[in-house]
Short mmCIF file of C-alpha atoms and ligand atoms in Angstrom, two decimals:
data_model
loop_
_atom_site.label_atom_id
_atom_site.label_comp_id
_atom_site.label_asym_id
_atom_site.label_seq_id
_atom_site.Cartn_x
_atom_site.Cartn_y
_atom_site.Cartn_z
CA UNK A 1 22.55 23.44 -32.68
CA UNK A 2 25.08 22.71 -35.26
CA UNK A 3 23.87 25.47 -37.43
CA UNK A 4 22.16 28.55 -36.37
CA UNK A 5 21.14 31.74 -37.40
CA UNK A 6 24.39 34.51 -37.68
CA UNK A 7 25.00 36.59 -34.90
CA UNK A 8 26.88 39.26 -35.83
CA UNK A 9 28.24 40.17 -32.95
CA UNK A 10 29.14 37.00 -31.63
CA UNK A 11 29.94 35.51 -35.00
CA UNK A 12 31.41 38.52 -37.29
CA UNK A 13 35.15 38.13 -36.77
CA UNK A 14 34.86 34.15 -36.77
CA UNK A 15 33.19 34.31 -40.37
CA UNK A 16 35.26 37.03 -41.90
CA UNK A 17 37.84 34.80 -40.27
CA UNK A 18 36.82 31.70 -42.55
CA UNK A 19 36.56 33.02 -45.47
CA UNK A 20 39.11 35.09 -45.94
CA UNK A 21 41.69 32.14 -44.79
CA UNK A 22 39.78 29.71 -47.50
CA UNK A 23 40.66 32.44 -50.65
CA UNK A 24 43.37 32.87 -49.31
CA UNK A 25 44.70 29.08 -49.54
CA UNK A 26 42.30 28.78 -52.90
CA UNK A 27 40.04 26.53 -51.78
CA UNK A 28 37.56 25.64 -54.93
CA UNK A 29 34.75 26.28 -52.50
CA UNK A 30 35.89 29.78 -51.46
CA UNK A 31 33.21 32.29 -53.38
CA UNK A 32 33.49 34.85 -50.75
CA UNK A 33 35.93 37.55 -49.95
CA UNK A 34 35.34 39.08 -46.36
CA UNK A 35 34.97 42.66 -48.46
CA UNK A 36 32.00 41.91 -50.87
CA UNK A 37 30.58 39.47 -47.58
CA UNK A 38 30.50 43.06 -45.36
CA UNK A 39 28.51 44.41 -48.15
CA UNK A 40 25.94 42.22 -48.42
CA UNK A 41 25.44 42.26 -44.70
CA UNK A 42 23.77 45.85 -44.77
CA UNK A 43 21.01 43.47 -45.74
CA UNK A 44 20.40 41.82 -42.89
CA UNK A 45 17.23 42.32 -41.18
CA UNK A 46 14.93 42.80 -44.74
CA UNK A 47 12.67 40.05 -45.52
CA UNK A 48 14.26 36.83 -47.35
CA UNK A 49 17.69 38.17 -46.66
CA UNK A 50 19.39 35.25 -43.94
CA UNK A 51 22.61 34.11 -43.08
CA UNK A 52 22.94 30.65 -41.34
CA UNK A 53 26.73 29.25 -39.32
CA UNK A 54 28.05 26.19 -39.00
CA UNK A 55 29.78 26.53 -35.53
CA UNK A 56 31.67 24.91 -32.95
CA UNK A 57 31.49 26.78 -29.83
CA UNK A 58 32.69 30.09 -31.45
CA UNK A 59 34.18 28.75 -33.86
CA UNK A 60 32.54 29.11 -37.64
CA UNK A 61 33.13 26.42 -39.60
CA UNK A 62 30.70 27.19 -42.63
CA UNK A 63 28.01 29.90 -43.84
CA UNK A 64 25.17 29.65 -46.17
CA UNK A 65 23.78 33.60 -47.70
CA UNK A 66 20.04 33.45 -49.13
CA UNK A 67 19.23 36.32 -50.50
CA UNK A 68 15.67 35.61 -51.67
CA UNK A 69 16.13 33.32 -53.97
CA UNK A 70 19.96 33.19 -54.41
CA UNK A 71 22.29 31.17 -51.83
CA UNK A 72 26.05 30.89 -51.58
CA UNK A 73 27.30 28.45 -49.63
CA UNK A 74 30.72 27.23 -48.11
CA UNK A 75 32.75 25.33 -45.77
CA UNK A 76 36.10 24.73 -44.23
CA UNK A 77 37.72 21.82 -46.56
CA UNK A 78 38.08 20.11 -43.28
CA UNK A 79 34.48 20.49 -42.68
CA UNK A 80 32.76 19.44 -46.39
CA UNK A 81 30.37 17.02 -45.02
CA UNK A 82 28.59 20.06 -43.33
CA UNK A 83 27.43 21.57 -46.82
CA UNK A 84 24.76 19.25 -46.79
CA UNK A 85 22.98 20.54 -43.01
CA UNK A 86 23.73 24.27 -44.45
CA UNK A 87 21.65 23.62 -47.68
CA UNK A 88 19.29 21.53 -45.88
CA UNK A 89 18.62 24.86 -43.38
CA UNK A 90 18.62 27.24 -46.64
CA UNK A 91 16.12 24.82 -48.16
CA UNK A 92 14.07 24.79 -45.16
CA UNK A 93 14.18 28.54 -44.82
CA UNK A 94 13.25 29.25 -48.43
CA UNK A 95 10.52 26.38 -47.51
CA UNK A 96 8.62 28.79 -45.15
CA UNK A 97 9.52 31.88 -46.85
CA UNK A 98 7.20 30.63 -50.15
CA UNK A 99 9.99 30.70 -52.28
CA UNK A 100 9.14 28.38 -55.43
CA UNK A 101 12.76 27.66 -56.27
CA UNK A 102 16.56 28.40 -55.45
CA UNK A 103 19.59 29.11 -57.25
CA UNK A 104 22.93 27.76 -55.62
CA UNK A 105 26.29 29.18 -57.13
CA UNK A 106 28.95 26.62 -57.42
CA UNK A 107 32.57 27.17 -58.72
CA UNK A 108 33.12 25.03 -61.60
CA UNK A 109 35.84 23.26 -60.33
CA UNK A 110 34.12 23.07 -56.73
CA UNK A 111 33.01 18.69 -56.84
CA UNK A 112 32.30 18.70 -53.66
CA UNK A 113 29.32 21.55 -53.48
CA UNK A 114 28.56 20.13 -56.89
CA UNK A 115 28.72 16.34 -55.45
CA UNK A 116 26.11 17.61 -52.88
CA UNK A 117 23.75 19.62 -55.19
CA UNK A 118 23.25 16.89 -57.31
CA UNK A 119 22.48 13.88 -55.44
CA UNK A 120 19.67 16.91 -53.31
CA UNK A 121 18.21 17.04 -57.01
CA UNK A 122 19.90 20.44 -57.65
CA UNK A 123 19.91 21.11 -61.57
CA UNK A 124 22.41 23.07 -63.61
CA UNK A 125 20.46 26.57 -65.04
CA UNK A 126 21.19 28.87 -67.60
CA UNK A 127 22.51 31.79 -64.69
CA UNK A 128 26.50 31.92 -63.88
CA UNK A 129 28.29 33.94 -62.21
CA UNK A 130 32.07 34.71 -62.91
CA UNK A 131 35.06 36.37 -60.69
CA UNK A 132 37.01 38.65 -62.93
CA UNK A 133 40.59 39.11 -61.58
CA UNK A 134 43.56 42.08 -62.68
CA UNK A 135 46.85 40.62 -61.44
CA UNK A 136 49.04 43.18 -60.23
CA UNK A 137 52.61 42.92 -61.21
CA UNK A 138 56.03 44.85 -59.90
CA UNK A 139 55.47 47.81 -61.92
CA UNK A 140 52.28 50.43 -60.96
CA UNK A 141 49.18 50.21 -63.13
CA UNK A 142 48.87 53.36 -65.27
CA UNK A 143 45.71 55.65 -64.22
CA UNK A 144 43.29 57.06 -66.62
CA UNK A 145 43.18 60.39 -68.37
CA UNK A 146 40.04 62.02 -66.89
CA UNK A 147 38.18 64.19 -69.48
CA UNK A 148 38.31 67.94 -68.79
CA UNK A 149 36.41 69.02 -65.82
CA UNK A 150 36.95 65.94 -63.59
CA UNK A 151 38.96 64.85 -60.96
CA UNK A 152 39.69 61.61 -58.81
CA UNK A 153 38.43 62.22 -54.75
CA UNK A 154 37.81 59.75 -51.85
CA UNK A 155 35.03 59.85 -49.68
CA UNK A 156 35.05 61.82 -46.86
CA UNK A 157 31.74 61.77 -44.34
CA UNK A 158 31.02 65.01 -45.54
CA UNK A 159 30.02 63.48 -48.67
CA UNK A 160 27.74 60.80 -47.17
CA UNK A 161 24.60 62.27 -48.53
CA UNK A 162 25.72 62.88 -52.03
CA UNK A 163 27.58 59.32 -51.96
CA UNK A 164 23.91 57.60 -51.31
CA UNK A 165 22.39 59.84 -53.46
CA UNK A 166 25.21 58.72 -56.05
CA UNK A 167 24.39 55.37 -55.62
CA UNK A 168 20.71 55.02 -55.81
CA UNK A 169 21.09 56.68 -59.04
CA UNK A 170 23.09 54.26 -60.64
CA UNK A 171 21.81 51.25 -59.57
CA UNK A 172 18.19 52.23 -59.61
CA UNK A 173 16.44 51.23 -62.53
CA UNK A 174 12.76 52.23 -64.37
CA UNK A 175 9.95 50.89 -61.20
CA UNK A 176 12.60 49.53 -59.02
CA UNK A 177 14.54 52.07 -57.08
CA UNK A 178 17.65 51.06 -55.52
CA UNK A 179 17.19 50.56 -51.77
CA UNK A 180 20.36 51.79 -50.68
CA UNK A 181 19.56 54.38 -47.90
CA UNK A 182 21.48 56.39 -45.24
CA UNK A 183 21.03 53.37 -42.77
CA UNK A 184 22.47 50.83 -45.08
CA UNK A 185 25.36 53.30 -45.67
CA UNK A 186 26.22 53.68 -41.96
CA UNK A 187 26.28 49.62 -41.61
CA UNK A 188 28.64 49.92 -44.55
CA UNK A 189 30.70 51.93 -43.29
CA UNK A 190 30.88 50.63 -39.89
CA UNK A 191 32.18 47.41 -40.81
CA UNK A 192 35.43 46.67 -39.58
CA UNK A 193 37.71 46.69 -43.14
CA UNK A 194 35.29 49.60 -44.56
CA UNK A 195 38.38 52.40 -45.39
CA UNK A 196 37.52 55.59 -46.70
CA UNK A 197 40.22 55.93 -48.50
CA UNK A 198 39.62 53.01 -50.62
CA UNK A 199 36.31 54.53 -51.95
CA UNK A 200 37.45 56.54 -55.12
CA UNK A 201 35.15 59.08 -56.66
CA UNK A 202 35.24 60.99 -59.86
CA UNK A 203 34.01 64.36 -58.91
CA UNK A 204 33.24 67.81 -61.60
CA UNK A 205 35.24 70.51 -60.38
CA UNK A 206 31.54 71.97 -59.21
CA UNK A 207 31.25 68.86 -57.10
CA UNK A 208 29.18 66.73 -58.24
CA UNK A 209 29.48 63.12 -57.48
CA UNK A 210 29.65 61.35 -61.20
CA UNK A 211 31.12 57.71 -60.51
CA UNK A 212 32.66 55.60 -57.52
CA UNK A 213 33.39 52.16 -56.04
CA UNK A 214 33.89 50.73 -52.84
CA UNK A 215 37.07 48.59 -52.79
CA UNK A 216 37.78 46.26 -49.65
CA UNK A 217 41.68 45.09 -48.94
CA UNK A 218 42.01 41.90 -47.85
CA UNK A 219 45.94 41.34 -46.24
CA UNK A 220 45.16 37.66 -45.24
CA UNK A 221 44.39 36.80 -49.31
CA UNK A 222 46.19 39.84 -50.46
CA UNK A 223 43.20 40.26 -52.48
CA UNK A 224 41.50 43.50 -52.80
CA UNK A 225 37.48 43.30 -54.04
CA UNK A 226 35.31 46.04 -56.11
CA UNK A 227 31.88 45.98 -54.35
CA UNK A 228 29.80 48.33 -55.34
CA UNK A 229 31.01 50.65 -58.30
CA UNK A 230 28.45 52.48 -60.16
CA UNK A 231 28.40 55.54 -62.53
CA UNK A 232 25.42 58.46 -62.54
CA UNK A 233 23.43 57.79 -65.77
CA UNK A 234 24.39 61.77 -66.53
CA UNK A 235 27.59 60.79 -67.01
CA UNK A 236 27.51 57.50 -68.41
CA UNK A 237 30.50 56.26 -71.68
CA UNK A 238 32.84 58.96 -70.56
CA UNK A 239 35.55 56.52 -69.21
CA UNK A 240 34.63 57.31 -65.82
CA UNK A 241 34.08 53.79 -64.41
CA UNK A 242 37.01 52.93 -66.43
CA UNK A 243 39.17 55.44 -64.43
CA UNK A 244 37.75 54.18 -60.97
CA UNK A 245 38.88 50.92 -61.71
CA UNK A 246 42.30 51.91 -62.72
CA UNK A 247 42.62 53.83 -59.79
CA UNK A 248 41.28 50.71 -57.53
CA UNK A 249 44.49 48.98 -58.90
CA UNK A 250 46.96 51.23 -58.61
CA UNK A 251 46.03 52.16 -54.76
CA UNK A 252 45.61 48.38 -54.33
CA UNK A 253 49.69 48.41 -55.91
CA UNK A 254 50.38 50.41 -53.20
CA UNK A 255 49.04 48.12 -50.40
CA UNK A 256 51.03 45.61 -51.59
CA UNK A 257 48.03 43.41 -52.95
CA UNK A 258 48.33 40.50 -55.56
CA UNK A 259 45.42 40.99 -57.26
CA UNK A 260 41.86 42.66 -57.38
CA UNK A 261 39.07 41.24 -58.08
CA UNK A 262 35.23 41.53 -58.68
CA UNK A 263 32.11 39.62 -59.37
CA UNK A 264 29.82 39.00 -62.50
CA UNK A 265 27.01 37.79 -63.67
CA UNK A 266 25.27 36.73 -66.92
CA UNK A 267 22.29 39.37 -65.97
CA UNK A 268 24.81 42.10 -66.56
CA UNK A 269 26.36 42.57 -69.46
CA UNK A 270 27.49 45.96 -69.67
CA UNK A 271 29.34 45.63 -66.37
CA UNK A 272 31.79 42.94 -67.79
CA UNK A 273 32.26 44.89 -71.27
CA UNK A 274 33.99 47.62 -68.56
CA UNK A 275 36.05 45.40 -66.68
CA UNK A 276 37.45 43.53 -69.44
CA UNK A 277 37.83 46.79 -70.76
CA UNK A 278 40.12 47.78 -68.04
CA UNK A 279 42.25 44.93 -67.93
CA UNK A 280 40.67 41.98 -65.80
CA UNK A 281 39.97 38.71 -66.90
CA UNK A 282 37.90 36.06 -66.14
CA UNK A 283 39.67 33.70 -63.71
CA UNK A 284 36.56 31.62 -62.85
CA UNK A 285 32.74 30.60 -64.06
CA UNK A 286 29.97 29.53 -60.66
CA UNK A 287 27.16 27.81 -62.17
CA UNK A 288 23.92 28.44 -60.75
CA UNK A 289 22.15 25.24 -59.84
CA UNK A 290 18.61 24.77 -59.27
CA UNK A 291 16.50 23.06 -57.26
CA UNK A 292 12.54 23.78 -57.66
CA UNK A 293 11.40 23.72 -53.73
CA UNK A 294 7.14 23.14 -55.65
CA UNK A 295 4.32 22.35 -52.63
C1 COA B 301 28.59 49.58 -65.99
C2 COA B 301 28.85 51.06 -65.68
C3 COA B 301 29.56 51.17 -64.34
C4 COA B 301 29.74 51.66 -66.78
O1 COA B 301 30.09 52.98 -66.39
P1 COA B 301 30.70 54.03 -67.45
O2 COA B 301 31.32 55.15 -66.67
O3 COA B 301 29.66 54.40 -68.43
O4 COA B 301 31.82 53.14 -68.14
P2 COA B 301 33.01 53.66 -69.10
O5 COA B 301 32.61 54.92 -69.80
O6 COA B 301 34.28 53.70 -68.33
O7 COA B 301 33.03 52.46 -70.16
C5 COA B 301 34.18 51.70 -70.41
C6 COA B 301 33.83 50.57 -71.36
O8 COA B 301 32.89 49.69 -70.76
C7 COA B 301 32.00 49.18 -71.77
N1 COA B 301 30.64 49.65 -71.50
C8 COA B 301 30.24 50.57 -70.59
N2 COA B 301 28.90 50.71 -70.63
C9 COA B 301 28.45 49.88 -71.59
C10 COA B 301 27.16 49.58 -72.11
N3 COA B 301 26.05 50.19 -71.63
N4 COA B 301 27.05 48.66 -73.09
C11 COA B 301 28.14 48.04 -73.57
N5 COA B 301 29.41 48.29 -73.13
C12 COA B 301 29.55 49.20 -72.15
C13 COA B 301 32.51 49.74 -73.09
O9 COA B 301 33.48 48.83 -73.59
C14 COA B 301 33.14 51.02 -72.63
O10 COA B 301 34.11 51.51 -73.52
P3 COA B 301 33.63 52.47 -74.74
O11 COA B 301 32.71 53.52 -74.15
O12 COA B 301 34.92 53.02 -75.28
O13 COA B 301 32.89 51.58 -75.69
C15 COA B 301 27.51 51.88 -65.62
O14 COA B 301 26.75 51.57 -66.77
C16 COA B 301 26.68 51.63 -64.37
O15 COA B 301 26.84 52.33 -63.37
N6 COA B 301 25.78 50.63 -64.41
C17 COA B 301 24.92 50.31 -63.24
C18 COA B 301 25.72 49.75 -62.07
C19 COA B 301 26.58 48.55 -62.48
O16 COA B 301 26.15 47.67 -63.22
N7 COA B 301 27.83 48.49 -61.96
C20 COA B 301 28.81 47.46 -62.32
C21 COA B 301 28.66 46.20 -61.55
S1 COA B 301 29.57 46.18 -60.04
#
């Protein structure tokens, strides 16, 4: 079978592989980095949540993600022709699974995912996405004052508990708590690029956990990605997030990394208000593109 369902122990390496060579030669098709990829793959196993390969032998040659209803897909530029069997298993897949429609994200200047969409009926929507990019320059980026009371820490296991606790309180919102759980956080941190020290936190001098992000180096791309970052709501327009993100750059400086980057999207507003904020721009707009999957 030309493409199958990931196996991520046979097929891990070989698609971290892929698309961290595709950003970095800056392929128009390469949406991934292999840090934000490892995060999303705590999903795997709940309901809707797939990922399909494109292989030869073990080779991986392209991946399609469907999270519900929300797919990324990409190939090998050598391989283009095979975007068409990877949305024709996400369509299937989405098929069974009820969904009534799908969103594809394609990089505006990506014609030959957009080539594809299109002539499968695919329709531009009102939903982008956007990678927002700090370039990192000889001299090191200047951190942030912390207000009085807090300082900069890394996670340690010790702190696992009050890191997920951390987490599910910023991202969970009024009737729909954030799933994040200990067993999500132990596939995160099992991955094979997860590095504690590249998960900042701004901590009170008591302790408590008030802001954080995980931050995944990339030497292949010598790109470094924010994925997850989050503030507690009790500490929210303090400049906390602010000073995780400066502090992402200036330990991603010291790896010798090119430039950081992180994702966006038009459903959060707030989130982009910070990172222009901080410095980053946006480098690149993915259109979402439709196709209604009906009876
Ligand atoms: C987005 C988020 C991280 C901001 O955290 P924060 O610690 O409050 O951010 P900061 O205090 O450093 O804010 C820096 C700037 O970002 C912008 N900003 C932050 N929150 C904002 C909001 N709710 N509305 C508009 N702008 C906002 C402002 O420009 C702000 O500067 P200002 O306070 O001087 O106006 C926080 O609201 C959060 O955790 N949200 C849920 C998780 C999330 O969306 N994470 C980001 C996506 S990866």
């Amino acid at each position: 079978m030309r493409v199958r369902p990931f196996d991520r122990d046979r097929d891990l390496a070989a698609v971290l592989g892929l698309v961290s060579r595709m950003r970095a030669r800056g392929d128009p098709g390469a949406i991934f980095h292999p840090g934000g990829l490892q995060w999303w793959l705590r999903r795997l196993g709940r309901t809707g949540f797939e990922i399909a390969v494109r292989s030869e032998g073990d080779d991986v040659l392209g991946l399609a993600l469907r999270d519900g209803c929300d797919v990324i897909v990409q190939a090998d530029s050598a391989h283009l022709a095979d975007l068409v069997e990877l949305l024709e298993w996400v369509e299937s897949r989405a098929r069974e699974t009820h969904e009534p429609e799908i969103f594809v994200s394609i990089a505006e200047d990506d014609d030959a995912l957009r080539g594809v969409a299109l002539s499968r009926k695919y329709q531009p929507s009102e939903r982008y996405g956007y990678e927002l990019v700090y370039e990192l320059a000889a001299e090191p980026p200047s951190a942030s004052l912390l207000p009085a009371g807090f300082e900069m820490i890394s996670l340690t296991p010790a702190l696992t508990d009050a890191y997920v606790e951390l987490h599910r309180a910023a991202w969970s919102r009024p009737n729909a708590p954030s799933t994040y759980d200990r067993r999500q956080h132990d596939l995160v941190t099992a991955m094979p690029d997860f590095r504690y020290d590249l998960v900042p936190i701004v901590a009170t001098s008591l302790g408590t956990l008030g802001a954080y992000c995980m931050s995944w180096w990339d030497p292949r791309s010598s790109a470094v990605e924010i994925e997850p970052l989050g503030t507690h709501p009790d500490f929210r327009r303090k400049g906390l997030a602010t000073a995780i993100v400066h502090e992402v750059l200036r330990r991603s400086w010291a790896l010798g990394a090119k430039y950081v980057l992180v994702w966006g999207t038009s459903g959060n507003p707030e989130a982009k208000a910070l990172y222009l904020s901080a410095g980053l721009r946006i480098r690149r707009v993915l259109r979402d593109h439709r196709l209604a999957l009906g009876s």
